[in-house]
Coordinates of N, CA, C and O and ligand atoms in Angstrom, one line a residue:
L20 N 0.8 -1.2 0.0 CA 0.0 0.0 0.0 C 0.9 1.3 0.0 O 1.8 1.3 0.7
G21 N 0.5 2.2 -0.8 CA 1.2 3.4 -0.8 C 0.7 4.3 0.3 O -0.1 3.9 1.1
T22 N 1.3 5.5 0.4 CA 0.9 6.4 1.4 C -0.4 7.2 0.9 O -0.4 7.7 -0.2
L23 N -1.4 7.1 1.8 CA -2.6 7.8 1.4 C -2.5 9.3 1.7 O -2.0 9.7 2.7
A24 N -3.1 10.1 0.9 CA -3.2 11.5 1.1 C -4.0 11.7 2.4 O -5.0 11.0 2.7
A25 N -3.7 12.8 3.1 CA -4.5 13.1 4.3 C -5.9 13.4 3.9 O -6.2 14.2 3.0
C26 N -6.8 12.7 4.5 CA -8.2 13.0 4.2 C -9.0 12.7 5.5 O -9.3 11.6 5.8
G27 N -9.4 13.7 6.2 CA -10.0 13.6 7.5 C -11.5 13.4 7.4 O -12.1 13.5 6.3
P28 N -12.1 13.1 8.5 CA -13.6 13.0 8.5 C -14.2 14.3 8.1 O -13.7 15.3 8.4
G29 N -15.3 14.2 7.4 CA -16.0 15.4 7.0 C -15.5 15.9 5.6 O -16.1 16.8 5.1
D30 N -14.5 15.2 5.1 CA -14.0 15.7 3.8 C -14.9 15.2 2.6 O -14.8 15.7 1.5
E31 N -15.6 14.1 2.9 CA -16.4 13.5 1.8 C -17.5 14.6 1.3 O -18.1 15.3 2.1
G32 N -17.7 14.5 0.1 CA -18.8 15.3 -0.5 C -18.4 16.8 -0.7 O -19.3 17.5 -1.3
F33 N -17.3 17.2 -0.4 CA -16.9 18.6 -0.7 C -16.4 18.7 -2.1 O -15.6 17.9 -2.5
G34 N -16.9 19.7 -2.8 CA -16.6 19.8 -4.2 C -15.4 20.7 -4.4 O -14.3 20.3 -4.1
D35 N -15.6 21.9 -4.8 CA -14.5 22.8 -5.2 C -13.7 23.2 -4.0 O -12.4 23.3 -4.1
A36 N -14.3 23.6 -3.0 CA -13.5 24.3 -1.9 C -13.5 23.4 -0.6 O -14.6 23.0 -0.2
Q37 N -12.4 23.1 -0.1 CA -12.3 22.4 1.2 C -12.5 23.4 2.3 O -12.0 24.5 2.2
P38 N -13.2 23.0 3.3 CA -13.4 24.0 4.4 C -12.1 24.3 5.1 O -11.2 23.5 5.1
L39 N -12.0 25.6 5.5 CA -10.8 26.0 6.2 C -10.8 25.3 7.6 O -11.8 25.3 8.3
R40 N -9.7 24.8 8.0 CA -9.6 24.1 9.2 C -9.1 25.0 10.4 O -8.1 25.7 10.2
A41 N -9.9 24.9 11.5 CA -9.5 25.7 12.7 C -8.5 24.9 13.5 O -8.6 23.7 13.7
D42 N -7.4 25.6 14.0 CA -6.5 25.0 14.9 C -6.8 25.6 16.3 O -7.2 26.8 16.4
D43 N -6.7 24.8 17.3 CA -7.0 25.3 18.7 C -8.3 26.0 18.8 O -8.5 27.0 19.5
G44 N -9.3 25.5 18.0 CA -10.6 26.0 18.1 C -10.9 27.3 17.4 O -12.0 27.8 17.4
G45 N -9.9 27.9 16.7 CA -10.2 29.2 16.1 C -9.5 29.3 14.7 O -8.6 28.5 14.4
V46 N -9.9 30.2 13.9 CA -9.2 30.5 12.6 C -8.7 31.9 12.7 O -9.3 32.8 13.2
S47 N -7.5 32.1 12.1 CA -7.0 33.4 12.1 C -7.9 34.3 11.2 O -8.3 33.9 10.1
L48 N -8.1 35.5 11.7 CA -8.9 36.5 10.9 C -8.2 36.7 9.5 O -8.9 37.0 8.5
D49 N -6.9 36.6 9.5 CA -6.1 36.8 8.2 C -6.5 35.8 7.2 O -6.3 36.0 6.0
D50 N -7.0 34.6 7.6 CA -7.4 33.5 6.7 C -8.8 33.6 6.2 O -9.3 32.8 5.5
V51 N -9.6 34.6 6.7 CA -11.0 34.8 6.4 C -11.1 36.1 5.5 O -11.0 37.2 6.1
P52 N -11.1 36.0 4.2 CA -11.1 37.2 3.4 C -12.3 38.2 3.7 O -13.4 37.7 3.9
E53 N -12.0 39.5 3.6 CA -13.1 40.4 3.7 C -14.0 40.3 2.5 O -13.6 40.0 1.4
N54 N -15.3 40.6 2.8 CA -16.3 40.7 1.8 C -16.4 39.3 1.0 O -16.7 39.3 -0.2
E55 N -16.2 38.2 1.8 CA -16.4 36.9 1.2 C -16.9 36.0 2.2 O -17.0 36.3 3.4
S56 N -17.4 34.8 1.7 CA -17.9 33.8 2.6 C -16.9 32.6 2.7 O -16.4 32.2 1.6
T57 N -16.7 32.1 3.9 CA -15.7 31.1 4.0 C -16.3 30.0 4.9 O -16.7 30.2 6.0
L58 N -16.3 28.8 4.4 CA -16.7 27.6 5.2 C -15.6 27.1 6.0 O -14.5 26.9 5.5
V59 N -15.8 27.0 7.3 CA -14.8 26.6 8.3 C -15.2 25.3 9.0 O -16.3 25.1 9.3
N60 N -14.2 24.5 9.2 CA -14.3 23.3 10.0 C -13.7 23.6 11.4 O -12.5 23.7 11.6
F61 N -14.6 23.8 12.4 CA -14.1 24.2 13.7 C -13.8 22.9 14.6 O -13.3 23.0 15.7
G62 N -14.0 21.7 14.0 CA -13.8 20.5 14.8 C -14.9 20.3 15.8 O -15.8 21.1 15.9
G63 N -14.9 19.2 16.5 CA -15.9 18.8 17.4 C -17.2 18.4 16.7 O -17.2 18.1 15.6
E64 N -18.3 18.5 17.5 CA -19.6 18.1 16.9 C -20.1 19.2 16.0 O -19.9 20.4 16.3
Q65 N -20.8 18.9 14.9 CA -21.3 19.9 14.0 C -20.2 20.9 13.7 O -20.4 22.1 14.0
P66 N -19.1 20.5 13.1 CA -18.0 21.4 13.0 C -18.1 22.5 11.9 O -17.3 23.5 12.0
F67 N -19.0 22.3 11.0 CA -19.0 23.3 9.8 C -19.8 24.5 10.0 O -21.0 24.5 10.4
V68 N -19.2 25.6 9.8 CA -19.8 27.0 10.0 C -19.4 27.8 8.9 O -18.2 27.8 8.4
L69 N -20.3 28.6 8.3 CA -20.1 29.5 7.2 C -19.8 30.9 7.8 O -20.7 31.4 8.5
L70 N -18.6 31.4 7.6 CA -18.3 32.8 8.1 C -18.5 33.8 6.9 O -18.0 33.6 5.8
V71 N -19.4 34.8 7.1 CA -19.6 35.8 6.1 C -19.0 37.1 6.7 O -19.5 37.7 7.6
R72 N -17.9 37.4 6.1 CA -17.1 38.6 6.6 C -17.4 39.8 5.8 O -17.3 39.8 4.5
G73 N -17.7 40.9 6.4 CA -17.7 42.2 5.8 C -16.3 42.8 5.8 O -15.4 42.2 5.3
T74 N -16.2 43.9 6.5 CA -14.9 44.5 6.7 C -14.5 44.4 8.2 O -15.4 44.4 9.0
G75 N -13.2 44.4 8.4 CA -12.8 44.4 9.8 C -13.3 43.1 10.5 O -13.2 42.0 10.0
E76 N -13.9 43.4 11.7 CA -14.3 42.2 12.5 C -15.8 42.0 12.4 O -16.5 41.3 13.2
D77 N -16.4 42.5 11.3 CA -17.8 42.3 11.0 C -18.0 40.9 10.4 O -17.7 40.7 9.2
I78 N -18.4 40.0 11.2 CA -18.6 38.6 10.7 C -20.0 38.1 11.2 O -20.3 38.2 12.4
T79 N -20.7 37.5 10.3 CA -22.0 36.8 10.6 C -21.7 35.4 10.3 O -21.1 35.0 9.2
A80 N -22.1 34.5 11.2 CA -21.8 33.1 11.0 C -23.1 32.3 10.9 O -24.1 32.6 11.6
Y81 N -23.1 31.3 10.0 CA -24.3 30.5 9.8 C -23.9 29.0 9.9 O -22.8 28.6 9.6
S82 N -24.9 28.2 10.3 CA -24.7 26.7 10.3 C -24.3 26.2 8.9 O -24.8 26.7 7.9
G83 N -23.4 25.3 8.9 CA -23.0 24.7 7.6 C -23.7 23.4 7.3 O -23.2 22.5 6.6
Y84 N -24.9 23.3 7.9 CA -25.7 22.1 7.7 C -27.1 22.4 7.1 O -27.7 23.3 7.6
C85 N -27.5 21.6 6.2 CA -28.7 21.7 5.5 C -29.9 21.7 6.5 O -30.0 20.9 7.4
T86 N -30.9 22.7 6.2 CA -32.0 22.7 7.1 C -33.1 21.7 6.7 O -34.1 21.6 7.3
H87 N -32.9 21.0 5.6 CA -33.8 20.0 5.2 C -33.7 18.8 6.1 O -34.6 18.4 6.8
N88 N -32.5 18.2 6.1 CA -32.3 16.9 6.9 C -30.9 16.9 7.5 O -30.5 15.8 7.9
G89 N -30.2 18.0 7.5 CA -29.0 18.1 8.4 C -27.7 17.6 7.7 O -26.7 17.5 8.4
C90 N -27.7 17.4 6.4 CA -26.4 17.0 5.8 C -25.4 18.2 5.8 O -25.8 19.3 5.7
A91 N -24.1 17.8 5.8 CA -23.1 18.9 5.7 C -23.1 19.4 4.3 O -23.1 18.7 3.3
L92 N -23.0 20.8 4.2 CA -23.0 21.5 3.0 C -21.6 21.6 2.4 O -20.6 21.7 3.2
S93 N -21.5 21.8 1.1 CA -20.2 22.1 0.5 C -20.3 23.4 -0.2 O -21.4 23.8 -0.7
Q94 N -19.2 24.2 -0.2 CA -19.2 25.5 -0.8 C -18.8 25.5 -2.2 O -17.7 24.9 -2.6
K95 N -19.6 26.0 -3.1 CA -19.3 26.2 -4.5 C -19.5 27.6 -4.9 O -20.6 28.0 -5.0
Q96 N -18.4 28.4 -5.1 CA -18.6 29.8 -5.4 C -19.5 30.5 -4.4 O -19.3 30.5 -3.3
D97 N -20.6 31.0 -5.0 CA -21.5 31.8 -4.2 C -22.6 31.0 -3.5 O -23.6 31.5 -3.0
E98 N -22.5 29.7 -3.5 CA -23.6 28.8 -3.0 C -23.0 27.8 -2.0 O -21.8 27.4 -2.1
L99 N -23.9 27.3 -1.2 CA -23.6 26.1 -0.4 C -24.6 25.1 -0.9 O -25.8 25.3 -1.0
D100 N -24.0 23.9 -1.3 CA -24.8 22.9 -1.9 C -24.9 21.7 -1.0 O -24.0 21.3 -0.3
C101 N -26.1 21.1 -1.0 CA -26.4 19.9 -0.2 C -26.2 18.7 -1.1 O -26.9 18.6 -2.1
P102 N -25.3 17.8 -0.7 CA -25.1 16.6 -1.5 C -26.3 15.6 -1.3 O -26.4 14.6 -2.1
C103 N -27.2 15.8 -0.3 CA -28.2 14.7 -0.1 C -29.4 14.8 -1.0 O -29.7 13.8 -1.6
H104 N -30.0 15.9 -1.1 CA -31.2 16.0 -1.9 C -31.2 17.3 -2.8 O -32.2 17.7 -3.3
G105 N -30.1 17.9 -2.9 CA -29.9 19.0 -3.9 C -30.3 20.4 -3.5 O -30.3 21.3 -4.3
S106 N -30.5 20.6 -2.2 CA -30.8 22.0 -1.8 C -29.6 22.9 -2.0 O -28.5 22.4 -1.9
K107 N -29.8 24.2 -2.3 CA -28.8 25.2 -2.4 C -29.1 26.4 -1.6 O -30.2 26.8 -1.5
F108 N -28.0 27.0 -1.0 CA -28.2 28.1 -0.1 C -27.3 29.2 -0.6 O -26.1 28.9 -1.1
D109 N -27.7 30.5 -0.5 CA -26.9 31.6 -0.8 C -25.8 31.7 0.3 O -26.1 31.9 1.4
S110 N -24.6 31.7 -0.2 CA -23.5 31.8 0.8 C -23.2 33.2 1.4 O -22.4 33.3 2.3
S111 N -24.0 34.2 0.9 CA -23.8 35.5 1.5 C -24.8 35.7 2.7 O -24.6 36.6 3.5
N112 N -25.9 34.9 2.8 CA -26.9 35.2 3.8 C -27.6 33.9 4.3 O -28.5 34.0 5.1
G113 N -27.3 32.8 3.7 CA -27.9 31.5 4.2 C -29.3 31.3 3.7 O -29.9 30.3 4.1
E114 N -29.8 32.1 2.8 CA -31.1 31.9 2.3 C -31.2 30.8 1.3 O -30.3 30.5 0.6
V115 N -32.4 30.1 1.3 CA -32.6 29.0 0.4 C -32.7 29.5 -1.1 O -33.5 30.4 -1.4
L116 N -31.9 28.9 -1.9 CA -32.0 29.2 -3.4 C -32.8 28.1 -4.1 O -33.6 28.4 -5.0
V117 N -32.6 26.9 -3.7 CA -33.3 25.7 -4.3 C -33.6 24.8 -3.2 O -32.8 24.5 -2.3
G118 N -34.9 24.3 -3.2 CA -35.3 23.3 -2.2 C -34.8 21.9 -2.5 O -34.0 21.8 -3.4
P119 N -35.2 20.9 -1.7 CA -36.4 20.9 -0.8 C -36.3 21.7 0.5 O -37.3 21.9 1.2
A120 N -35.1 22.1 0.9 CA -35.0 22.9 2.1 C -35.9 24.1 2.0 O -36.0 24.7 0.9
T121 N -36.5 24.6 3.1 CA -37.4 25.8 3.1 C -36.9 26.8 4.0 O -37.3 28.0 3.9
R122 N -36.1 26.5 5.0 CA -35.6 27.4 6.0 C -34.2 27.9 5.8 O -33.3 27.1 5.4
Q123 N -34.0 29.2 6.0 CA -32.7 29.8 5.9 C -31.7 29.1 6.9 O -32.2 28.6 8.0
L124 N -30.5 29.1 6.6 CA -29.5 28.5 7.6 C -29.5 29.4 8.8 O -29.5 30.6 8.8
P125 N -29.6 28.7 10.0 CA -29.6 29.5 11.2 C -28.3 30.2 11.5 O -27.2 29.6 11.2
E126 N -28.3 31.3 12.2 CA -27.1 32.0 12.6 C -26.5 31.2 13.8 O -27.2 30.7 14.6
V127 N -25.2 31.2 13.8 CA -24.5 30.7 15.0 C -23.6 31.8 15.5 O -23.2 32.7 14.8
S128 N -23.2 31.7 16.8 CA -22.4 32.7 17.4 C -20.9 32.5 17.3 O -20.5 31.4 17.6
V129 N -20.2 33.5 16.9 CA -18.8 33.4 16.9 C -18.3 34.7 17.5 O -19.0 35.7 17.6
V130 N -17.0 34.7 18.0 CA -16.4 35.8 18.6 C -15.1 36.0 17.9 O -14.5 35.1 17.5
V131 N -14.6 37.3 17.9 CA -13.3 37.6 17.4 C -12.5 38.1 18.5 O -12.8 39.1 19.2
E132 N -11.4 37.4 18.8 CA -10.6 37.7 20.0 C -9.1 37.6 19.6 O -8.7 36.5 19.1
E133 N -8.4 38.6 19.7 CA -6.9 38.6 19.4 C -6.6 38.0 18.1 O -5.7 37.2 17.9
G134 N -7.4 38.5 17.1 CA -7.1 38.1 15.7 C -7.6 36.7 15.4 O -7.3 36.2 14.3
L135 N -8.3 36.0 16.3 CA -8.8 34.7 16.0 C -10.4 34.7 16.0 O -11.0 35.3 16.9
V136 N -10.9 34.0 15.1 CA -12.4 33.8 15.1 C -12.7 32.4 15.8 O -12.1 31.4 15.4
R137 N -13.5 32.5 16.8 CA -13.8 31.3 17.6 C -15.3 31.1 17.6 O -16.0 32.1 17.6
R138 N -15.7 29.9 17.9 CA -17.1 29.7 18.2 C -17.4 30.2 19.6 O -16.6 30.1 20.5
A139 N -18.6 30.9 19.7 CA -18.9 31.3 21.1 C -19.6 30.2 21.8 O -20.4 29.5 21.2
G140 N -19.4 30.1 23.1 CA -20.1 29.2 23.9 C -19.7 27.8 23.8 O -18.9 27.4 23.0
Ligands
LIG21 FE1 -30.1 18.7 2.3 FE2 -32.1 17.0 2.1 S1 -30.6 17.2 3.6 S2 -31.6 18.6 0.7

């Protein structure tokens, strides 16, 4: 057997963009571009969170899980796509673009401390 490429849990089903991985529970603000949306793997349970950054420390965070049946979403350009039944969400605000999901992605709490974005609570 050859050496397998590193492929951790949660990597399945991700298309174009791999989620940014948090170390020590946080991601550097420098790794979260301004005026863009970035899917982050914070580790632990329900690790995927979409960070929507404006400028500076203006960040709104949304669940990275489909509101239809809870599958982990993958980021493709301006959308989050669900691999389970095809729902699509706007990655700028979590709104449903294509069903069967009907509910917007819920917001989750994050804090910015000393240049790190962390999950709150
Ligand atoms: Fe996402 Fe069904 S779980 S569309």
